[in-house]
């Protein structure tokens, strides 16, 4: 392999597969492609990321160095003036809104802030874009102004301050699922040192070098949610993200008293603090916890102040929702045009997009929102005028229609779930006469849900003060509004479902079926988009269902090998149990006593020959509970499989509610460190199967029981497969092609979950482990081809049908060779 293509300044000597990975990714960015990259190692990304930024920085510096310095000098002068004014105590504007009597706002003024502004929509013109001052000052109407503006005949004055801040550095947006993964990425970036060659600068006197080589300081910015960044103790202590969001917005409402307003929100008075925060943020690499601490130290809200650093930064790290939601990007003023987007841990990207744009509401939420609307109307009904009265009444009627539908369905339907016809949701009295598009626009522009939720929270707090008791009021109309907005989505994009479990709150769900529409804008705007992960196989789902409109030449794929040698991994399908019983863990056959006993005996034998830590992944929590209950039962002479397992290794269980996960992992690690050994029984798709690495002794063996196929008989999966079949036919395929595409999608969903679980083992070059797959189907070519390339390389395909004793002999020999 040619290692001279690029010097990525890796903090350590890279492995060959890492060179392959970095060179391929760099080329993908240079060529403006969409890449799908699978690599079982996760420490190479910062090196190629920063190398690309080095090259880009040099190119940009050559093009506009003089102009940039001129702009920066103006910015510095402006900020010095702001700082001086701030230090001199000269307020930019009054911070307390006074009434006509010269006194601070009263509770009546606060209450008035929840009243809806006058609303008119018939002319269909939303003129937030055109201020009345602009049109009136020119002596022309708004329509004429709009026409002249479209023709390019209106020259708007340039705001120099905004122009100075508009320098949008070429940047990389690095996105991952959780804040812990982003923190890990920040730590890796800190370890990379990139030399920045400045052409034309002489070296020290007497030196032969004509170029001074300095370490480049990468401008890095972490973005996060209010829940991660809020520094207002009264808001941060609230129970959930929706409550934090609503309370934060409520504290910014006009008319809020000075005592209640958040003191950390950026404004014209504390603009110098925003600049200080920005400068400190970009001075070194900070993770999300560092950002929160910096906000406390400077005295400014890091959630809002961090936006000032987006344009000048070069590497932005952010969680999925802030990148994948267009509304979130717009709120942060993020433009992806010409930039590079990297999505790590992208194996669940399609599900993440679907979940972000899907909405679920329960009957109790609808009833609570209806009640809260009633409280609001009781107070403000006589003050609502014109269109406000009409539209609020329409919202009430629409919610009533949904409530009636859910109650009727709950009373009549015997099934626990089902597909919902949208016409059934809006069949209430007079609802069919409502223009849903106008109503949704009204909800967005009037901020009705925010005002209603805010007013009800305020009323609840007043009652709490009087009673001396603290109650929790979850804002629900905002959630209901999100559901109502889906009613105007194109019908082909998603479906509505009804869910009812015995004794639980019935609910409605809108599920997005086509993630490609929402991801397309990212693809079309960005210079290059990279989907990366340790277990991206099978990859065809991304090309077929996430960006089916791209030509094959625009897409680049790579599945890297592992840093370990093939001899350090034993991958083995076991098709028969100790008594010769076929391992068939299909839903119909896995629950028999004979199958569960054979599984227990197999795990018992594996526990005896696999040293240190053994992790077993079950297809579901229900099956894990069923198996362990059977194993704990005495089989005779007061003996049980469970007791036998506990004699060999300490046994630990993952629970469905994920409570105490950290405690389980700590105790499991301690048992292994002390030489006792550990057996961890987990679930595919559970907490243990993602984001936790079982390296070295923690995972000498990883066992997968069966294939975790989703329940194909649920309404959701029926709709998914029907959609894929129809989409395949609409693109020119036959009905048979559609059926095959649906089957592939179904199998791929299962295998992505399997691959994510078995990828928990083997984390570095000297590590070694065995991966055991228990089920006869793992011995079929169709399933084996969906495993990652690095596992297929070590897969003992021919041994899958051998007797159980011979299989145990192969595993024993593998570990004896490693411990010799």
PDB file of C-alpha atoms in Angstrom, residues 181-442:
ATOM      1  CA  UNK A 181     -19.496   9.771  21.901  1.00  0.00           C
ATOM      2  CA  UNK A 182     -18.912  13.443  21.065  1.00  0.00           C
ATOM      3  CA  UNK A 183     -16.809  13.786  24.227  1.00  0.00           C
ATOM      4  CA  UNK A 184     -14.729  10.819  23.131  1.00  0.00           C
ATOM      5  CA  UNK A 185     -14.220  12.456  19.738  1.00  0.00           C
ATOM      6  CA  UNK A 186     -13.092  15.714  21.394  1.00  0.00           C
ATOM      7  CA  UNK A 187     -10.514  13.753  23.402  1.00  0.00           C
ATOM      8  CA  UNK A 188      -9.167  12.200  20.203  1.00  0.00           C
ATOM      9  CA  UNK A 189      -8.938  15.594  18.494  1.00  0.00           C
ATOM     10  CA  UNK A 190      -6.872  16.920  21.401  1.00  0.00           C
ATOM     11  CA  UNK A 191      -4.271  14.205  20.823  1.00  0.00           C
ATOM     12  CA  UNK A 192      -3.633  15.162  17.197  1.00  0.00           C
ATOM     13  CA  UNK A 193      -1.002  17.815  16.434  1.00  0.00           C
ATOM     14  CA  UNK A 194      -1.175  19.296  12.939  1.00  0.00           C
ATOM     15  CA  UNK A 195       1.755  21.384  11.645  1.00  0.00           C
ATOM     16  CA  UNK A 196       0.641  24.511   9.841  1.00  0.00           C
ATOM     17  CA  UNK A 197       3.155  25.535   7.153  1.00  0.00           C
ATOM     18  CA  UNK A 198       3.048  29.283   6.489  1.00  0.00           C
ATOM     19  CA  UNK A 199       4.607  29.867   3.040  1.00  0.00           C
ATOM     20  CA  UNK A 200       7.081  32.667   2.648  1.00  0.00           C
ATOM     21  CA  UNK A 201       8.062  33.103   6.310  1.00  0.00           C
ATOM     22  CA  UNK A 202      11.792  32.776   6.939  1.00  0.00           C
ATOM     23  CA  UNK A 203      13.049  30.487   9.653  1.00  0.00           C
ATOM     24  CA  UNK A 204      15.392  31.494  12.487  1.00  0.00           C
ATOM     25  CA  UNK A 205      18.633  33.182  11.536  1.00  0.00           C
ATOM     26  CA  UNK A 206      21.288  30.687  10.546  1.00  0.00           C
ATOM     27  CA  UNK A 207      18.799  27.901   9.846  1.00  0.00           C
ATOM     28  CA  UNK A 208      18.563  26.243   6.447  1.00  0.00           C
ATOM     29  CA  UNK A 209      14.779  26.163   6.516  1.00  0.00           C
ATOM     30  CA  UNK A 210      12.999  28.925   4.664  1.00  0.00           C
ATOM     31  CA  UNK A 211       9.610  28.060   6.150  1.00  0.00           C
ATOM     32  CA  UNK A 212       8.480  28.365   9.734  1.00  0.00           C
ATOM     33  CA  UNK A 213       6.426  25.323  10.774  1.00  0.00           C
ATOM     34  CA  UNK A 214       3.898  26.040  13.509  1.00  0.00           C
ATOM     35  CA  UNK A 215       1.268  23.879  15.140  1.00  0.00           C
ATOM     36  CA  UNK A 216      -2.123  24.677  13.703  1.00  0.00           C
ATOM     37  CA  UNK A 217      -4.822  25.567  16.238  1.00  0.00           C
ATOM     38  CA  UNK A 218      -8.023  23.962  15.002  1.00  0.00           C
ATOM     39  CA  UNK A 219     -11.067  26.018  15.914  1.00  0.00           C
ATOM     40  CA  UNK A 220     -13.420  23.446  17.450  1.00  0.00           C
ATOM     41  CA  UNK A 221     -16.972  23.995  18.698  1.00  0.00           C
ATOM     42  CA  UNK A 222     -19.319  21.657  20.590  1.00  0.00           C
ATOM     43  CA  UNK A 223     -23.062  22.220  20.211  1.00  0.00           C
ATOM     44  CA  UNK A 224     -25.694  20.624  22.398  1.00  0.00           C
ATOM     45  CA  UNK A 225     -29.244  20.778  23.700  1.00  0.00           C
ATOM     46  CA  UNK A 226     -30.575  23.027  26.453  1.00  0.00           C
ATOM     47  CA  UNK A 227     -30.587  20.023  28.756  1.00  0.00           C
ATOM     48  CA  UNK A 228     -26.798  19.713  28.357  1.00  0.00           C
ATOM     49  CA  UNK A 229     -25.968  23.427  28.362  1.00  0.00           C
ATOM     50  CA  UNK A 230     -28.514  25.241  30.558  1.00  0.00           C
ATOM     51  CA  UNK A 231     -26.789  26.982  33.503  1.00  0.00           C
ATOM     52  CA  UNK A 232     -29.920  28.497  35.076  1.00  0.00           C
ATOM     53  CA  UNK A 233     -30.477  26.311  38.184  1.00  0.00           C
ATOM     54  CA  UNK A 234     -34.235  26.946  38.216  1.00  0.00           C
ATOM     55  CA  UNK A 235     -34.561  25.652  34.650  1.00  0.00           C
ATOM     56  CA  UNK A 236     -31.851  22.979  34.550  1.00  0.00           C
ATOM     57  CA  UNK A 237     -33.405  21.082  37.472  1.00  0.00           C
ATOM     58  CA  UNK A 238     -36.652  20.394  35.569  1.00  0.00           C
ATOM     59  CA  UNK A 239     -37.490  16.796  34.777  1.00  0.00           C
ATOM     60  CA  UNK A 240     -37.373  16.585  30.983  1.00  0.00           C
ATOM     61  CA  UNK A 241     -36.084  18.265  27.850  1.00  0.00           C
ATOM     62  CA  UNK A 242     -39.560  19.485  26.749  1.00  0.00           C
ATOM     63  CA  UNK A 243     -40.092  21.145  30.133  1.00  0.00           C
ATOM     64  CA  UNK A 244     -36.634  22.750  30.000  1.00  0.00           C
ATOM     65  CA  UNK A 245     -37.285  24.024  26.470  1.00  0.00           C
ATOM     66  CA  UNK A 246     -40.670  25.484  27.325  1.00  0.00           C
ATOM     67  CA  UNK A 247     -39.494  27.104  30.551  1.00  0.00           C
ATOM     68  CA  UNK A 248     -36.515  28.667  28.777  1.00  0.00           C
ATOM     69  CA  UNK A 249     -38.741  30.153  26.071  1.00  0.00           C
ATOM     70  CA  UNK A 250     -41.274  31.297  28.656  1.00  0.00           C
ATOM     71  CA  UNK A 251     -38.604  33.276  30.526  1.00  0.00           C
ATOM     72  CA  UNK A 252     -37.889  35.202  27.321  1.00  0.00           C
ATOM     73  CA  UNK A 253     -41.496  36.269  26.712  1.00  0.00           C
ATOM     74  CA  UNK A 254     -42.133  40.024  26.531  1.00  0.00           C
ATOM     75  CA  UNK A 255     -43.595  41.294  29.771  1.00  0.00           C
ATOM     76  CA  UNK A 256     -41.823  38.740  31.952  1.00  0.00           C
ATOM     77  CA  UNK A 257     -40.789  40.463  35.162  1.00  0.00           C
ATOM     78  CA  UNK A 258     -37.145  41.273  35.766  1.00  0.00           C
ATOM     79  CA  UNK A 259     -37.031  38.868  38.704  1.00  0.00           C
ATOM     80  CA  UNK A 260     -38.238  35.988  36.523  1.00  0.00           C
ATOM     81  CA  UNK A 261     -36.209  36.697  33.397  1.00  0.00           C
ATOM     82  CA  UNK A 262     -33.183  34.486  32.856  1.00  0.00           C
ATOM     83  CA  UNK A 263     -30.086  36.561  33.701  1.00  0.00           C
ATOM     84  CA  UNK A 264     -27.868  34.540  31.342  1.00  0.00           C
ATOM     85  CA  UNK A 265     -29.697  35.157  28.050  1.00  0.00           C
ATOM     86  CA  UNK A 266     -27.511  37.108  25.562  1.00  0.00           C
ATOM     87  CA  UNK A 267     -28.658  40.648  24.744  1.00  0.00           C
ATOM     88  CA  UNK A 268     -27.185  43.950  23.558  1.00  0.00           C
ATOM     89  CA  UNK A 269     -25.948  44.795  27.045  1.00  0.00           C
ATOM     90  CA  UNK A 270     -23.902  41.654  27.548  1.00  0.00           C
ATOM     91  CA  UNK A 271     -22.716  41.255  23.959  1.00  0.00           C
ATOM     92  CA  UNK A 272     -19.127  41.562  25.157  1.00  0.00           C
ATOM     93  CA  UNK A 273     -19.662  38.448  27.300  1.00  0.00           C
ATOM     94  CA  UNK A 274     -20.841  36.587  24.203  1.00  0.00           C
ATOM     95  CA  UNK A 275     -17.642  37.627  22.425  1.00  0.00           C
ATOM     96  CA  UNK A 276     -15.534  36.528  25.399  1.00  0.00           C
ATOM     97  CA  UNK A 277     -17.342  33.190  25.439  1.00  0.00           C
ATOM     98  CA  UNK A 278     -16.767  32.748  21.703  1.00  0.00           C
ATOM     99  CA  UNK A 279     -13.062  33.558  21.971  1.00  0.00           C
ATOM    100  CA  UNK A 280     -12.534  31.187  24.903  1.00  0.00           C
ATOM    101  CA  UNK A 281     -14.508  28.478  23.121  1.00  0.00           C
ATOM    102  CA  UNK A 282     -12.352  28.604  19.999  1.00  0.00           C
ATOM    103  CA  UNK A 283      -9.075  28.958  21.919  1.00  0.00           C
ATOM    104  CA  UNK A 284      -8.909  25.216  22.616  1.00  0.00           C
ATOM    105  CA  UNK A 285     -10.858  22.006  22.105  1.00  0.00           C
ATOM    106  CA  UNK A 286     -13.761  21.846  24.575  1.00  0.00           C
ATOM    107  CA  UNK A 287     -16.377  19.118  24.972  1.00  0.00           C
ATOM    108  CA  UNK A 288     -19.977  19.783  25.958  1.00  0.00           C
ATOM    109  CA  UNK A 289     -19.249  19.675  29.713  1.00  0.00           C
ATOM    110  CA  UNK A 290     -16.437  22.186  29.217  1.00  0.00           C
ATOM    111  CA  UNK A 291     -18.872  24.469  27.363  1.00  0.00           C
ATOM    112  CA  UNK A 292     -21.316  24.421  30.275  1.00  0.00           C
ATOM    113  CA  UNK A 293     -18.555  25.192  32.775  1.00  0.00           C
ATOM    114  CA  UNK A 294     -17.263  28.021  30.578  1.00  0.00           C
ATOM    115  CA  UNK A 295     -20.764  29.504  30.437  1.00  0.00           C
ATOM    116  CA  UNK A 296     -20.954  29.513  34.245  1.00  0.00           C
ATOM    117  CA  UNK A 297     -17.533  31.120  34.489  1.00  0.00           C
ATOM    118  CA  UNK A 298     -18.238  33.868  31.931  1.00  0.00           C
ATOM    119  CA  UNK A 299     -21.838  34.361  33.107  1.00  0.00           C
ATOM    120  CA  UNK A 300     -23.565  33.826  29.760  1.00  0.00           C
ATOM    121  CA  UNK A 301     -25.890  31.091  28.463  1.00  0.00           C
ATOM    122  CA  UNK A 302     -23.698  28.589  26.549  1.00  0.00           C
ATOM    123  CA  UNK A 303     -26.702  27.248  24.599  1.00  0.00           C
ATOM    124  CA  UNK A 304     -27.305  30.608  22.918  1.00  0.00           C
ATOM    125  CA  UNK A 305     -23.784  32.078  23.121  1.00  0.00           C
ATOM    126  CA  UNK A 306     -22.259  29.090  21.311  1.00  0.00           C
ATOM    127  CA  UNK A 307     -24.036  30.189  18.118  1.00  0.00           C
ATOM    128  CA  UNK A 308     -21.631  33.113  17.805  1.00  0.00           C
ATOM    129  CA  UNK A 309     -18.828  30.619  17.261  1.00  0.00           C
ATOM    130  CA  UNK A 310     -20.420  28.603  14.455  1.00  0.00           C
ATOM    131  CA  UNK A 311     -19.312  30.712  11.492  1.00  0.00           C
ATOM    132  CA  UNK A 312     -15.654  31.269  12.498  1.00  0.00           C
ATOM    133  CA  UNK A 313     -15.101  27.685  13.649  1.00  0.00           C
ATOM    134  CA  UNK A 314     -13.628  24.922  11.505  1.00  0.00           C
ATOM    135  CA  UNK A 315     -14.835  21.752  13.202  1.00  0.00           C
ATOM    136  CA  UNK A 316     -18.330  21.601  14.715  1.00  0.00           C
ATOM    137  CA  UNK A 317     -19.359  18.599  16.834  1.00  0.00           C
ATOM    138  CA  UNK A 318     -23.096  18.160  17.383  1.00  0.00           C
ATOM    139  CA  UNK A 319     -25.660  15.442  18.215  1.00  0.00           C
ATOM    140  CA  UNK A 320     -28.010  13.915  15.638  1.00  0.00           C
ATOM    141  CA  UNK A 321     -31.126  16.063  16.207  1.00  0.00           C
ATOM    142  CA  UNK A 322     -29.285  19.369  15.689  1.00  0.00           C
ATOM    143  CA  UNK A 323     -28.054  18.252  12.267  1.00  0.00           C
ATOM    144  CA  UNK A 324     -30.857  16.047  10.962  1.00  0.00           C
ATOM    145  CA  UNK A 325     -33.738  18.455  11.717  1.00  0.00           C
ATOM    146  CA  UNK A 326     -34.056  21.349   9.310  1.00  0.00           C
ATOM    147  CA  UNK A 327     -35.804  23.470  11.962  1.00  0.00           C
ATOM    148  CA  UNK A 328     -32.880  22.916  14.354  1.00  0.00           C
ATOM    149  CA  UNK A 329     -30.352  23.922  11.680  1.00  0.00           C
ATOM    150  CA  UNK A 330     -32.341  27.044  10.913  1.00  0.00           C
ATOM    151  CA  UNK A 331     -32.633  27.955  14.606  1.00  0.00           C
ATOM    152  CA  UNK A 332     -28.846  27.695  14.936  1.00  0.00           C
ATOM    153  CA  UNK A 333     -28.291  29.500  11.621  1.00  0.00           C
ATOM    154  CA  UNK A 334     -26.318  26.524  10.322  1.00  0.00           C
ATOM    155  CA  UNK A 335     -25.665  26.425   6.595  1.00  0.00           C
ATOM    156  CA  UNK A 336     -24.189  23.224   5.182  1.00  0.00           C
ATOM    157  CA  UNK A 337     -23.488  24.703   1.761  1.00  0.00           C
ATOM    158  CA  UNK A 338     -19.957  23.839   0.678  1.00  0.00           C
ATOM    159  CA  UNK A 339     -19.090  22.173   3.985  1.00  0.00           C
ATOM    160  CA  UNK A 340     -18.294  18.565   4.887  1.00  0.00           C
ATOM    161  CA  UNK A 341     -20.752  16.483   6.946  1.00  0.00           C
ATOM    162  CA  UNK A 342     -19.577  13.405   8.839  1.00  0.00           C
ATOM    163  CA  UNK A 343     -22.131  11.203  10.580  1.00  0.00           C
ATOM    164  CA  UNK A 344     -20.514   8.696  12.929  1.00  0.00           C
ATOM    165  CA  UNK A 345     -22.229   5.627  14.379  1.00  0.00           C
ATOM    166  CA  UNK A 346     -24.384   5.832  11.245  1.00  0.00           C
ATOM    167  CA  UNK A 347     -25.637   2.236  11.341  1.00  0.00           C
ATOM    168  CA  UNK A 348     -28.955   3.478  12.766  1.00  0.00           C
ATOM    169  CA  UNK A 349     -29.139   6.677  10.707  1.00  0.00           C
ATOM    170  CA  UNK A 350     -32.328   5.786   8.840  1.00  0.00           C
ATOM    171  CA  UNK A 351     -34.078   4.866  12.075  1.00  0.00           C
ATOM    172  CA  UNK A 352     -32.824   8.090  13.677  1.00  0.00           C
ATOM    173  CA  UNK A 353     -34.242  10.223  10.843  1.00  0.00           C
ATOM    174  CA  UNK A 354     -37.537   8.362  11.033  1.00  0.00           C
ATOM    175  CA  UNK A 355     -37.749   8.751  14.819  1.00  0.00           C
ATOM    176  CA  UNK A 356     -36.923  12.469  14.721  1.00  0.00           C
ATOM    177  CA  UNK A 357     -39.728  13.124  12.242  1.00  0.00           C
ATOM    178  CA  UNK A 358     -42.232  10.709  13.780  1.00  0.00           C
ATOM    179  CA  UNK A 359     -44.657  11.806  16.505  1.00  0.00           C
ATOM    180  CA  UNK A 360     -46.639   9.867  19.064  1.00  0.00           C
ATOM    181  CA  UNK A 361     -49.418  11.184  21.294  1.00  0.00           C
ATOM    182  CA  UNK A 362     -51.552   9.418  23.871  1.00  0.00           C
ATOM    183  CA  UNK A 363     -55.220   9.821  24.723  1.00  0.00           C
ATOM    184  CA  UNK A 364     -54.299  11.308  28.088  1.00  0.00           C
ATOM    185  CA  UNK A 365     -52.082  13.913  26.393  1.00  0.00           C
ATOM    186  CA  UNK A 366     -54.919  14.913  24.070  1.00  0.00           C
ATOM    187  CA  UNK A 367     -57.356  15.186  26.980  1.00  0.00           C
ATOM    188  CA  UNK A 368     -54.855  17.210  29.007  1.00  0.00           C
ATOM    189  CA  UNK A 369     -54.185  19.569  26.110  1.00  0.00           C
ATOM    190  CA  UNK A 370     -57.942  19.998  25.617  1.00  0.00           C
ATOM    191  CA  UNK A 371     -58.316  20.827  29.299  1.00  0.00           C
ATOM    192  CA  UNK A 372     -55.436  23.315  29.205  1.00  0.00           C
ATOM    193  CA  UNK A 373     -56.913  24.973  26.127  1.00  0.00           C
ATOM    194  CA  UNK A 374     -60.170  25.245  28.054  1.00  0.00           C
ATOM    195  CA  UNK A 375     -58.402  27.000  30.950  1.00  0.00           C
ATOM    196  CA  UNK A 376     -56.737  29.370  28.494  1.00  0.00           C
ATOM    197  CA  UNK A 377     -59.997  30.160  26.692  1.00  0.00           C
ATOM    198  CA  UNK A 378     -61.818  30.721  29.960  1.00  0.00           C
ATOM    199  CA  UNK A 379     -59.361  33.501  30.764  1.00  0.00           C
ATOM    200  CA  UNK A 380     -58.823  35.058  27.331  1.00  0.00           C
ATOM    201  CA  UNK A 381     -61.939  34.216  25.288  1.00  0.00           C
ATOM    202  CA  UNK A 382     -63.319  37.759  25.398  1.00  0.00           C
ATOM    203  CA  UNK A 383     -59.953  39.191  24.360  1.00  0.00           C
ATOM    204  CA  UNK A 384     -59.472  36.970  21.332  1.00  0.00           C
ATOM    205  CA  UNK A 385     -60.450  38.723  18.111  1.00  0.00           C
ATOM    206  CA  UNK A 386     -60.918  37.921  14.436  1.00  0.00           C
ATOM    207  CA  UNK A 387     -58.915  35.001  13.118  1.00  0.00           C
ATOM    208  CA  UNK A 388     -57.539  34.059  16.518  1.00  0.00           C
ATOM    209  CA  UNK A 389     -61.020  33.131  17.720  1.00  0.00           C
ATOM    210  CA  UNK A 390     -61.696  31.151  14.522  1.00  0.00           C
ATOM    211  CA  UNK A 391     -58.425  29.213  14.513  1.00  0.00           C
ATOM    212  CA  UNK A 392     -58.386  28.418  18.239  1.00  0.00           C
ATOM    213  CA  UNK A 393     -61.916  27.044  17.872  1.00  0.00           C
ATOM    214  CA  UNK A 394     -60.693  24.897  14.971  1.00  0.00           C
ATOM    215  CA  UNK A 395     -57.845  23.532  17.093  1.00  0.00           C
ATOM    216  CA  UNK A 396     -60.340  22.576  19.810  1.00  0.00           C
ATOM    217  CA  UNK A 397     -62.594  20.821  17.266  1.00  0.00           C
ATOM    218  CA  UNK A 398     -59.655  18.925  15.770  1.00  0.00           C
ATOM    219  CA  UNK A 399     -58.441  17.729  19.178  1.00  0.00           C
ATOM    220  CA  UNK A 400     -62.003  16.691  20.069  1.00  0.00           C
ATOM    221  CA  UNK A 401     -62.144  14.687  16.827  1.00  0.00           C
ATOM    222  CA  UNK A 402     -58.929  12.846  17.696  1.00  0.00           C
ATOM    223  CA  UNK A 403     -60.204  12.105  21.224  1.00  0.00           C
ATOM    224  CA  UNK A 404     -63.487  10.689  19.899  1.00  0.00           C
ATOM    225  CA  UNK A 405     -61.631   8.536  17.360  1.00  0.00           C
ATOM    226  CA  UNK A 406     -59.289   7.087  19.989  1.00  0.00           C
ATOM    227  CA  UNK A 407     -62.103   6.325  22.435  1.00  0.00           C
ATOM    228  CA  UNK A 408     -64.235   4.674  19.755  1.00  0.00           C
ATOM    229  CA  UNK A 409     -61.320   2.611  18.447  1.00  0.00           C
ATOM    230  CA  UNK A 410     -60.291   1.581  21.943  1.00  0.00           C
ATOM    231  CA  UNK A 411     -63.818   0.376  22.662  1.00  0.00           C
ATOM    232  CA  UNK A 412     -64.349  -1.478  19.373  1.00  0.00           C
ATOM    233  CA  UNK A 413     -60.943  -2.797  18.317  1.00  0.00           C
ATOM    234  CA  UNK A 414     -59.651  -6.094  19.667  1.00  0.00           C
ATOM    235  CA  UNK A 415     -56.145  -5.766  18.174  1.00  0.00           C
ATOM    236  CA  UNK A 416     -53.308  -4.045  20.000  1.00  0.00           C
ATOM    237  CA  UNK A 417     -52.249  -2.025  16.964  1.00  0.00           C
ATOM    238  CA  UNK A 418     -53.462  -1.103  13.526  1.00  0.00           C
ATOM    239  CA  UNK A 419     -53.138   1.169  10.528  1.00  0.00           C
ATOM    240  CA  UNK A 420     -55.188   4.376  10.730  1.00  0.00           C
ATOM    241  CA  UNK A 421     -56.889   6.093   7.816  1.00  0.00           C
ATOM    242  CA  UNK A 422     -56.230   9.817   8.061  1.00  0.00           C
ATOM    243  CA  UNK A 423     -59.859  10.494   7.065  1.00  0.00           C
ATOM    244  CA  UNK A 424     -60.950   8.686  10.210  1.00  0.00           C
ATOM    245  CA  UNK A 425     -58.914  11.053  12.371  1.00  0.00           C
ATOM    246  CA  UNK A 426     -60.629  14.117  10.934  1.00  0.00           C
ATOM    247  CA  UNK A 427     -64.166  12.763  10.724  1.00  0.00           C
ATOM    248  CA  UNK A 428     -65.431  14.785  13.683  1.00  0.00           C
ATOM    249  CA  UNK A 429     -68.227  17.309  13.362  1.00  0.00           C
ATOM    250  CA  UNK A 430     -67.134  20.157  11.107  1.00  0.00           C
ATOM    251  CA  UNK A 431     -63.473  19.081  10.981  1.00  0.00           C
ATOM    252  CA  UNK A 432     -63.696  18.216   7.283  1.00  0.00           C
ATOM    253  CA  UNK A 433     -64.350  21.924   6.634  1.00  0.00           C
ATOM    254  CA  UNK A 434     -61.057  22.989   8.242  1.00  0.00           C
ATOM    255  CA  UNK A 435     -58.216  24.036   5.967  1.00  0.00           C
ATOM    256  CA  UNK A 436     -55.434  22.083   7.647  1.00  0.00           C
ATOM    257  CA  UNK A 437     -52.678  23.911   5.776  1.00  0.00           C
ATOM    258  CA  UNK A 438     -53.876  27.285   7.052  1.00  0.00           C
ATOM    259  CA  UNK A 439     -54.391  25.907  10.556  1.00  0.00           C
ATOM    260  CA  UNK A 440     -50.871  24.451  10.709  1.00  0.00           C
ATOM    261  CA  UNK A 441     -49.425  27.744   9.484  1.00  0.00           C
ATOM    262  CA  UNK A 442     -51.419  29.548  12.165  1.00  0.00           C
TER     263      UNK A 442
END
